[in-house]
Short mmCIF file of C-alpha atoms in Angstrom, two decimals:
data_model
loop_
_atom_site.label_atom_id
_atom_site.label_comp_id
_atom_site.label_asym_id
_atom_site.label_seq_id
_atom_site.Cartn_x
_atom_site.Cartn_y
_atom_site.Cartn_z
CA ASP A 2 -16.29 -18.69 -35.30
CA ALA A 3 -13.78 -16.27 -33.86
CA MET A 4 -14.35 -15.83 -30.14
CA VAL A 5 -11.60 -13.35 -29.27
CA ILE A 6 -11.11 -10.83 -32.03
CA GLN A 7 -8.22 -8.42 -32.29
CA ASN A 8 -8.00 -5.58 -34.73
CA PRO A 9 -6.01 -4.75 -36.64
CA ARG A 10 -3.82 -7.78 -37.38
CA TYR A 11 -0.90 -5.49 -38.24
CA GLN A 12 -0.44 -1.96 -36.96
CA VAL A 13 2.28 0.47 -37.95
CA THR A 14 2.80 3.62 -35.93
CA GLN A 15 5.41 6.31 -35.65
CA PHE A 16 7.74 6.81 -32.76
CA GLY A 17 5.88 8.77 -30.10
CA LYS A 18 2.51 8.67 -31.86
CA PRO A 19 -0.28 7.28 -29.66
CA VAL A 20 -1.80 4.02 -30.81
CA THR A 21 -4.77 1.98 -29.65
CA LEU A 22 -5.22 -1.75 -30.11
CA SER A 23 -8.63 -3.31 -29.70
CA CYS A 24 -9.97 -6.63 -28.52
CA SER A 25 -13.49 -7.96 -28.41
CA GLN A 26 -14.90 -11.24 -27.17
CA THR A 27 -18.12 -13.15 -27.71
CA LEU A 28 -17.53 -15.55 -24.81
CA ASN A 29 -18.92 -13.32 -22.06
CA HIS A 30 -15.83 -14.07 -19.99
CA ASN A 31 -15.14 -12.07 -16.87
CA VAL A 32 -11.38 -11.83 -17.24
CA MET A 33 -9.53 -10.14 -20.08
CA TYR A 34 -5.75 -10.00 -20.37
CA TRP A 35 -3.20 -8.13 -22.43
CA TYR A 36 0.11 -9.80 -23.14
CA GLN A 37 3.15 -8.49 -24.97
CA GLN A 38 5.20 -11.05 -26.86
CA LYS A 39 8.49 -10.32 -28.54
CA SER A 40 10.08 -12.66 -31.01
CA SER A 41 10.96 -16.08 -29.55
CA GLN A 42 9.98 -14.98 -26.05
CA ALA A 43 7.23 -15.85 -23.63
CA PRO A 44 4.07 -13.79 -23.57
CA LYS A 45 4.52 -11.17 -20.87
CA LEU A 46 1.47 -10.14 -18.91
CA LEU A 47 0.89 -6.39 -18.98
CA PHE A 48 -2.40 -6.17 -17.08
CA HIS A 49 -5.77 -7.79 -16.76
CA TYR A 50 -9.32 -6.97 -15.86
CA TYR A 51 -11.51 -9.08 -13.66
CA ASP A 52 -14.83 -7.63 -14.71
CA LYS A 53 -14.20 -3.91 -14.13
CA ASP A 54 -11.38 -4.40 -11.65
CA PHE A 55 -8.10 -3.38 -13.24
CA ASN A 56 -4.90 -5.18 -12.24
CA ASN A 57 -1.62 -3.74 -13.42
CA GLU A 58 1.61 -5.71 -13.37
CA ALA A 59 4.28 -3.98 -11.31
CA ASP A 60 6.72 -3.81 -14.19
CA THR A 61 4.30 -2.60 -16.85
CA PRO A 62 5.48 0.84 -18.02
CA ASP A 63 3.20 3.82 -17.45
CA ASN A 64 3.25 4.27 -21.21
CA PHE A 65 0.76 1.39 -21.41
CA GLN A 66 -2.83 1.96 -20.41
CA SER A 67 -5.99 -0.06 -20.79
CA ARG A 68 -9.72 0.49 -20.89
CA ARG A 69 -12.58 -1.92 -20.61
CA PRO A 70 -15.82 -0.05 -21.30
CA ASN A 71 -17.96 -3.19 -21.13
CA THR A 72 -17.68 -6.96 -20.86
CA SER A 73 -17.05 -7.46 -24.55
CA PHE A 74 -14.38 -4.90 -25.32
CA CYS A 75 -10.94 -4.08 -24.04
CA PHE A 76 -8.41 -1.59 -25.41
CA LEU A 77 -4.68 -1.22 -25.08
CA ASP A 78 -3.42 2.35 -25.38
CA ILE A 79 0.25 3.04 -25.91
CA ARG A 80 0.68 6.73 -25.24
CA SER A 81 4.12 7.28 -26.73
CA PRO A 82 5.38 4.18 -28.50
CA GLY A 83 9.09 3.60 -28.55
CA LEU A 84 11.10 1.30 -30.77
CA GLY A 85 11.23 -1.20 -27.92
CA ASP A 86 7.45 -1.49 -27.92
CA ALA A 87 7.41 -3.21 -31.27
CA ALA A 88 5.96 -6.63 -30.52
CA MET A 89 2.98 -8.89 -30.88
CA TYR A 90 0.18 -7.88 -28.52
CA LEU A 91 -2.11 -10.69 -27.50
CA CYS A 92 -5.51 -10.35 -25.92
CA ALA A 93 -6.88 -13.30 -23.99
CA THR A 94 -9.93 -14.13 -21.93
CA SER A 95 -10.85 -16.60 -19.25
CA ARG A 96 -14.19 -17.30 -17.68
CA GLU A 97 -13.49 -16.86 -14.00
CA GLY A 98 -9.78 -16.78 -13.37
CA VAL A 99 -8.72 -18.47 -10.19
CA ARG A 100 -12.11 -17.83 -8.63
CA GLY A 101 -13.51 -20.63 -10.73
CA SER A 102 -12.31 -23.94 -12.04
CA ASN A 103 -11.89 -22.98 -15.67
CA GLU A 104 -8.22 -22.50 -16.25
CA LYS A 105 -8.29 -22.11 -20.00
CA LEU A 106 -7.21 -18.92 -21.72
CA PHE A 107 -8.64 -18.09 -25.10
CA PHE A 108 -6.33 -15.96 -27.19
CA GLY A 109 -7.02 -13.66 -30.06
CA SER A 110 -4.84 -13.83 -33.15
CA GLY A 111 -2.81 -10.87 -31.95
CA THR A 112 -1.82 -7.48 -33.31
CA GLN A 113 1.72 -7.17 -34.61
CA LEU A 114 2.84 -3.63 -33.82
CA SER A 115 5.66 -1.97 -35.73
CA VAL A 116 7.14 1.34 -34.61
CA LEU A 117 8.94 3.42 -37.21
CA GLY B 26 10.84 -14.39 -7.21
CA GLN B 27 8.68 -16.16 -9.71
CA SER B 28 10.11 -18.31 -12.48
CA LEU B 29 9.21 -21.06 -14.90
CA GLU B 30 12.00 -23.09 -16.43
CA GLN B 31 11.70 -25.20 -19.56
CA PRO B 32 14.21 -26.29 -22.22
CA SER B 33 14.62 -23.83 -25.07
CA GLU B 34 14.71 -26.38 -27.89
CA VAL B 35 13.86 -30.00 -28.55
CA THR B 36 14.23 -31.95 -31.78
CA ALA B 37 12.60 -35.30 -32.57
CA VAL B 38 11.58 -37.39 -35.55
CA GLU B 39 8.13 -38.20 -36.81
CA GLY B 40 6.45 -40.97 -34.87
CA ALA B 41 8.66 -40.52 -31.83
CA ILE B 42 7.73 -39.52 -28.28
CA VAL B 43 9.02 -36.33 -26.70
CA GLN B 44 8.76 -34.98 -23.17
CA ILE B 45 9.01 -31.28 -22.36
CA ASN B 46 9.71 -30.54 -18.72
CA CYS B 47 8.73 -27.49 -16.72
CA THR B 48 9.76 -26.49 -13.22
CA TYR B 49 8.22 -23.51 -11.54
CA GLN B 50 8.61 -21.23 -8.59
CA THR B 51 5.66 -18.95 -7.92
CA SER B 52 4.13 -17.25 -4.92
CA GLY B 53 0.73 -18.76 -5.60
CA PHE B 54 -0.22 -21.85 -7.53
CA TYR B 55 -3.55 -22.77 -9.01
CA GLY B 56 -2.54 -25.16 -11.72
CA LEU B 57 -0.12 -25.82 -14.56
CA SER B 58 -1.22 -25.39 -18.16
CA TRP B 59 0.37 -26.02 -21.52
CA TYR B 60 -0.10 -23.98 -24.67
CA GLN B 61 1.00 -24.53 -28.23
CA GLN B 62 1.97 -21.70 -30.52
CA HIS B 63 2.81 -22.00 -34.19
CA ASP B 64 4.94 -19.31 -35.80
CA GLY B 65 2.88 -16.18 -36.33
CA GLY B 66 -0.11 -17.63 -34.52
CA ALA B 67 -1.72 -17.20 -31.15
CA PRO B 68 -1.17 -19.61 -28.27
CA THR B 69 -3.79 -22.34 -28.05
CA PHE B 70 -4.65 -24.30 -24.96
CA LEU B 71 -3.48 -27.93 -24.79
CA SER B 72 -3.95 -29.16 -21.24
CA TYR B 73 -4.33 -28.25 -17.60
CA ASN B 74 -3.31 -29.98 -14.36
CA GLY B 75 -4.76 -28.72 -11.12
CA LEU B 76 -3.95 -31.82 -9.12
CA ASP B 77 -1.05 -34.25 -9.10
CA GLY B 78 -1.05 -36.91 -11.74
CA LEU B 79 -1.42 -37.49 -15.43
CA GLU B 80 -3.98 -35.99 -17.75
CA GLU B 81 -4.37 -37.51 -21.20
CA THR B 82 -5.89 -35.87 -24.24
CA GLY B 83 -5.34 -37.87 -27.40
CA ARG B 84 -1.67 -37.87 -28.35
CA PHE B 85 -0.84 -35.35 -25.65
CA SER B 86 -0.48 -36.01 -21.94
CA SER B 87 0.50 -33.71 -19.12
CA PHE B 88 1.79 -34.52 -15.68
CA LEU B 89 2.05 -32.53 -12.48
CA SER B 90 3.83 -33.05 -9.18
CA ARG B 91 3.02 -30.16 -6.87
CA SER B 92 5.44 -31.32 -4.19
CA ASP B 93 8.27 -31.12 -6.74
CA SER B 94 6.98 -27.97 -8.45
CA TYR B 95 7.39 -29.91 -11.67
CA GLY B 96 5.36 -30.91 -14.64
CA TYR B 97 5.81 -32.18 -18.16
CA LEU B 98 4.06 -32.38 -21.47
CA LEU B 99 4.32 -35.67 -23.33
CA LEU B 100 3.71 -35.75 -27.06
CA GLN B 101 3.32 -39.15 -28.67
CA GLU B 102 3.29 -40.25 -32.29
CA LEU B 103 4.85 -36.98 -33.33
CA GLN B 104 3.67 -35.41 -36.56
CA MET B 105 5.26 -32.69 -38.64
CA LYS B 106 2.42 -30.35 -37.67
CA ASP B 107 3.52 -30.62 -34.03
CA SER B 108 6.51 -28.40 -34.84
CA ALA B 109 5.75 -25.35 -32.75
CA SER B 110 6.63 -23.63 -29.51
CA TYR B 111 5.22 -25.08 -26.31
CA PHE B 112 4.73 -22.95 -23.23
CA CYS B 113 4.07 -24.04 -19.71
CA ALA B 114 2.04 -21.57 -17.70
CA VAL B 115 1.15 -21.21 -14.06
CA ARG B 116 -1.86 -19.46 -12.68
CA ASP B 117 -0.96 -17.18 -9.79
CA THR B 118 -4.14 -15.65 -8.39
CA ASP B 119 -5.79 -14.18 -11.49
CA ASP B 120 -2.57 -13.97 -13.46
CA MET B 121 -1.39 -16.54 -15.96
CA ARG B 122 2.40 -16.48 -16.25
CA PHE B 123 4.23 -18.21 -19.07
CA GLY B 124 7.58 -19.92 -19.35
CA ALA B 125 9.98 -18.88 -22.10
CA GLY B 126 8.79 -21.69 -24.33
CA THR B 127 10.28 -24.81 -25.87
CA ARG B 128 10.68 -24.85 -29.59
CA LEU B 129 9.93 -28.34 -30.89
CA THR B 130 11.20 -29.31 -34.31
CA VAL B 131 9.86 -32.53 -35.78
CA LYS B 132 11.97 -34.00 -38.56
CA PRO B 133 10.94 -36.59 -41.15
#
Protein backbone atom coordinates (compact mmCIF):
# COMPACT_ATOMS: atom_id res chain seq x y z
CA ASP A 1 0.00 0.00 0.00
CA ALA A 2 1.33 3.39 -0.98
CA MET A 3 2.07 5.46 2.11
CA VAL A 4 3.33 8.68 0.53
CA ILE A 5 1.43 9.52 -2.61
CA GLN A 6 2.40 12.15 -5.12
CA ASN A 7 0.25 13.33 -7.96
CA PRO A 8 0.68 13.59 -10.80
CA ARG A 9 3.60 11.33 -11.72
CA TYR A 10 4.43 13.58 -14.67
CA GLN A 11 3.54 17.25 -14.96
CA VAL A 12 4.10 19.50 -17.94
CA THR A 13 3.72 23.23 -17.57
CA GLN A 14 4.55 26.30 -19.59
CA PHE A 15 7.23 28.79 -18.78
CA GLY A 16 5.82 31.23 -16.24
CA LYS A 17 2.56 29.34 -15.69
CA PRO A 18 1.90 28.53 -12.03
CA VAL A 19 1.87 24.87 -11.13
CA THR A 20 0.99 22.96 -7.98
CA LEU A 21 2.30 19.54 -7.02
CA SER A 22 0.55 17.53 -4.35
CA CYS A 23 1.58 15.02 -1.72
CA SER A 24 -0.47 13.03 0.71
CA GLN A 25 0.51 10.57 3.40
CA THR A 26 -1.28 7.84 5.33
CA LEU A 27 1.47 7.49 7.95
CA ASN A 28 0.33 10.31 10.22
CA HIS A 29 3.90 11.58 10.32
CA ASN A 30 4.64 14.97 11.79
CA VAL A 31 7.32 16.02 9.34
CA MET A 32 6.87 16.49 5.61
CA TYR A 33 9.65 17.50 3.23
CA TRP A 34 9.94 18.69 -0.33
CA TYR A 35 13.09 17.87 -2.26
CA GLN A 36 14.13 18.87 -5.75
CA GLN A 37 16.27 16.38 -7.63
CA LYS A 38 17.86 17.04 -10.98
CA SER A 39 19.31 14.32 -13.13
CA SER A 40 22.24 12.48 -11.50
CA GLN A 41 22.26 14.87 -8.54
CA ALA A 42 21.45 14.61 -4.87
CA PRO A 43 17.98 15.47 -3.66
CA LYS A 44 18.08 19.10 -2.56
CA LEU A 45 15.93 20.08 0.38
CA LEU A 46 13.59 22.97 -0.44
CA PHE A 47 11.63 23.20 2.81
CA HIS A 48 9.92 21.11 5.41
CA TYR A 49 7.07 21.26 7.86
CA TYR A 50 7.23 20.03 11.40
CA ASP A 51 3.52 19.78 12.02
CA LYS A 52 2.40 23.30 11.05
CA ASP A 53 5.79 24.92 11.55
CA PHE A 54 7.26 25.85 8.18
CA ASN A 55 11.03 25.76 7.69
CA ASN A 56 12.44 27.24 4.53
CA GLU A 57 15.96 26.53 3.33
CA ALA A 58 17.98 29.72 2.95
CA ASP A 59 18.72 29.08 -0.71
CA THR A 60 15.21 28.08 -1.77
CA PRO A 61 14.00 30.64 -4.34
CA ASP A 62 10.96 32.75 -3.48
CA ASN A 63 9.35 31.26 -6.56
CA PHE A 64 8.74 28.12 -4.49
CA GLN A 65 6.03 28.10 -1.88
CA SER A 66 4.41 25.38 0.18
CA ARG A 67 1.17 24.76 2.03
CA ARG A 68 0.22 22.14 4.53
CA PRO A 69 -3.49 22.45 5.27
CA ASN A 70 -3.56 19.37 7.49
CA THR A 71 -1.38 16.48 8.64
CA SER A 72 -2.04 14.40 5.56
CA PHE A 73 -1.51 16.84 2.73
CA CYS A 74 1.27 19.10 1.56
CA PHE A 75 1.51 21.15 -1.62
CA LEU A 76 4.37 22.64 -3.56
CA ASP A 77 3.49 25.77 -5.52
CA ILE A 78 5.82 27.08 -8.18
CA ARG A 79 4.59 30.56 -8.97
CA SER A 80 6.45 31.21 -12.20
CA PRO A 81 8.29 28.12 -13.40
CA GLY A 82 11.46 28.64 -15.33
CA LEU A 83 13.33 26.19 -17.53
CA GLY A 84 15.74 25.59 -14.66
CA ASP A 85 12.92 24.32 -12.47
CA ALA A 86 12.47 21.21 -14.55
CA ALA A 87 13.30 18.39 -12.18
CA MET A 88 11.94 15.53 -10.14
CA TYR A 89 10.15 16.78 -7.04
CA LEU A 90 10.13 14.36 -4.16
CA CYS A 91 7.90 14.50 -1.13
CA ALA A 92 9.01 12.67 1.99
CA THR A 93 7.81 12.18 5.54
CA SER A 94 9.33 11.23 8.85
CA ARG A 95 7.65 10.53 12.13
CA GLU A 96 9.38 12.93 14.48
CA GLY A 97 12.48 14.32 12.88
CA VAL A 98 15.36 14.82 15.24
CA ARG A 99 12.98 15.20 18.17
CA GLY A 100 12.46 11.46 18.12
CA SER A 101 14.54 8.42 17.38
CA ASN A 102 13.02 7.50 14.05
CA GLU A 103 15.43 8.61 11.41
CA LYS A 104 13.76 7.04 8.41
CA LEU A 105 12.39 9.09 5.56
CA PHE A 106 9.56 7.69 3.49
CA PHE A 107 9.54 9.02 -0.04
CA GLY A 108 6.77 9.29 -2.55
CA SER A 109 7.39 8.20 -6.12
CA GLY A 110 7.97 11.79 -7.17
CA THR A 111 6.57 14.16 -9.76
CA GLN A 112 8.69 14.74 -12.84
CA LEU A 113 8.13 18.35 -13.87
CA SER A 114 8.79 19.53 -17.40
CA VAL A 115 8.75 23.21 -18.32
CA LEU A 116 8.14 24.11 -21.94
CA GLY B 1 29.80 25.01 5.47
CA GLN B 2 28.03 21.72 5.23
CA SER B 3 29.15 18.95 2.90
CA LEU B 4 28.88 15.24 2.32
CA GLU B 5 31.48 13.57 0.15
CA GLN B 6 31.10 10.19 -1.52
CA PRO B 7 32.59 8.65 -4.67
CA SER B 8 30.63 9.35 -7.82
CA GLU B 9 30.88 5.88 -9.33
CA VAL B 10 31.74 2.34 -8.32
CA THR B 11 31.77 -0.78 -10.49
CA ALA B 12 31.84 -4.37 -9.23
CA VAL B 13 30.94 -7.86 -10.37
CA GLU B 14 28.15 -10.10 -9.19
CA GLY B 15 28.94 -11.86 -5.95
CA ALA B 16 31.60 -9.37 -4.95
CA ILE B 17 31.73 -7.02 -1.96
CA VAL B 18 31.77 -3.26 -2.37
CA GLN B 19 32.25 -0.45 0.14
CA ILE B 20 30.92 3.06 -0.44
CA ASN B 21 32.49 5.68 1.79
CA CYS B 22 30.98 8.92 3.02
CA THR B 23 32.62 11.77 4.87
CA TYR B 24 30.59 14.64 6.19
CA GLN B 25 30.89 18.09 7.61
CA THR B 26 27.72 19.50 9.12
CA SER B 27 26.82 21.98 11.82
CA GLY B 28 24.65 19.46 13.62
CA PHE B 29 24.69 15.70 13.55
CA TYR B 30 21.97 13.29 14.51
CA GLY B 31 22.91 10.24 12.53
CA LEU B 32 24.05 8.95 9.15
CA SER B 33 21.61 7.20 6.84
CA TRP B 34 21.89 5.43 3.52
CA TYR B 35 19.32 5.41 0.75
CA GLN B 36 19.10 3.47 -2.47
CA GLN B 37 17.59 4.92 -5.61
CA HIS B 38 17.00 3.06 -8.85
CA ASP B 39 16.74 5.05 -12.06
CA GLY B 40 13.38 6.79 -12.23
CA GLY B 41 12.44 5.69 -8.74
CA ALA B 42 12.25 7.29 -5.33
CA PRO B 43 14.96 6.90 -2.70
CA THR B 44 14.34 4.05 -0.29
CA PHE B 45 15.81 3.75 3.16
CA LEU B 46 18.57 1.18 3.69
CA SER B 47 20.16 1.82 7.06
CA TYR B 48 20.80 4.28 9.84
CA ASN B 49 23.68 4.76 12.29
CA GLY B 50 23.15 7.02 15.26
CA LEU B 51 26.07 5.69 17.26
CA ASP B 52 29.55 4.50 16.35
CA GLY B 53 29.85 1.00 15.06
CA LEU B 54 28.45 -1.43 12.57
CA GLU B 55 24.82 -2.06 11.76
CA GLU B 56 23.96 -5.14 9.73
CA THR B 57 20.80 -5.73 7.74
CA GLY B 58 21.02 -8.81 5.56
CA ARG B 59 23.53 -8.28 2.77
CA PHE B 60 23.97 -4.63 3.68
CA SER B 61 25.98 -3.22 6.55
CA SER B 62 26.69 0.35 7.54
CA PHE B 63 29.41 1.76 9.72
CA LEU B 64 29.84 5.07 11.50
CA SER B 65 32.75 6.78 13.22
CA ARG B 66 31.57 10.09 14.64
CA SER B 67 35.06 11.14 15.70
CA ASP B 68 36.21 10.80 12.08
CA SER B 69 32.99 12.18 10.56
CA TYR B 70 33.04 9.09 8.40
CA GLY B 71 30.82 6.23 7.51
CA TYR B 72 30.46 3.55 4.88
CA LEU B 73 27.93 1.24 3.34
CA LEU B 74 29.05 -2.31 2.69
CA LEU B 75 27.19 -4.41 0.15
CA GLN B 76 27.95 -8.12 0.10
CA GLU B 77 27.09 -10.84 -2.39
CA LEU B 78 26.31 -8.25 -5.00
CA GLN B 79 23.39 -8.90 -7.31
CA MET B 80 22.50 -7.27 -10.60
CA LYS B 81 19.49 -5.64 -8.94
CA ASP B 82 21.87 -3.74 -6.64
CA SER B 83 22.81 -1.51 -9.58
CA ALA B 84 21.50 1.84 -8.41
CA SER B 85 22.58 5.11 -6.87
CA TYR B 86 23.41 5.14 -3.18
CA PHE B 87 23.15 8.29 -1.12
CA CYS B 88 24.50 8.98 2.30
CA ALA B 89 22.45 11.46 4.28
CA VAL B 90 22.97 13.33 7.51
CA ARG B 91 20.27 14.64 9.76
CA ASP B 92 20.96 18.20 10.85
CA THR B 93 18.24 19.29 13.28
CA ASP B 94 15.05 18.49 11.37
CA ASP B 95 16.71 18.56 7.98
CA MET B 96 17.95 15.52 6.11
CA ARG B 97 20.79 16.46 3.74
CA PHE B 98 22.00 14.13 1.03
CA GLY B 99 25.35 13.50 -0.57
CA ALA B 100 25.68 13.64 -4.35
CA GLY B 101 25.29 9.89 -4.60
CA THR B 102 27.40 6.97 -5.74
CA ARG B 103 26.32 5.18 -8.85
CA LEU B 104 26.96 1.46 -8.43
CA THR B 105 27.13 -0.70 -11.52
CA VAL B 106 27.11 -4.45 -10.99
CA LYS B 107 28.43 -6.47 -13.91
CA PRO B 108 27.92 -10.18 -14.60
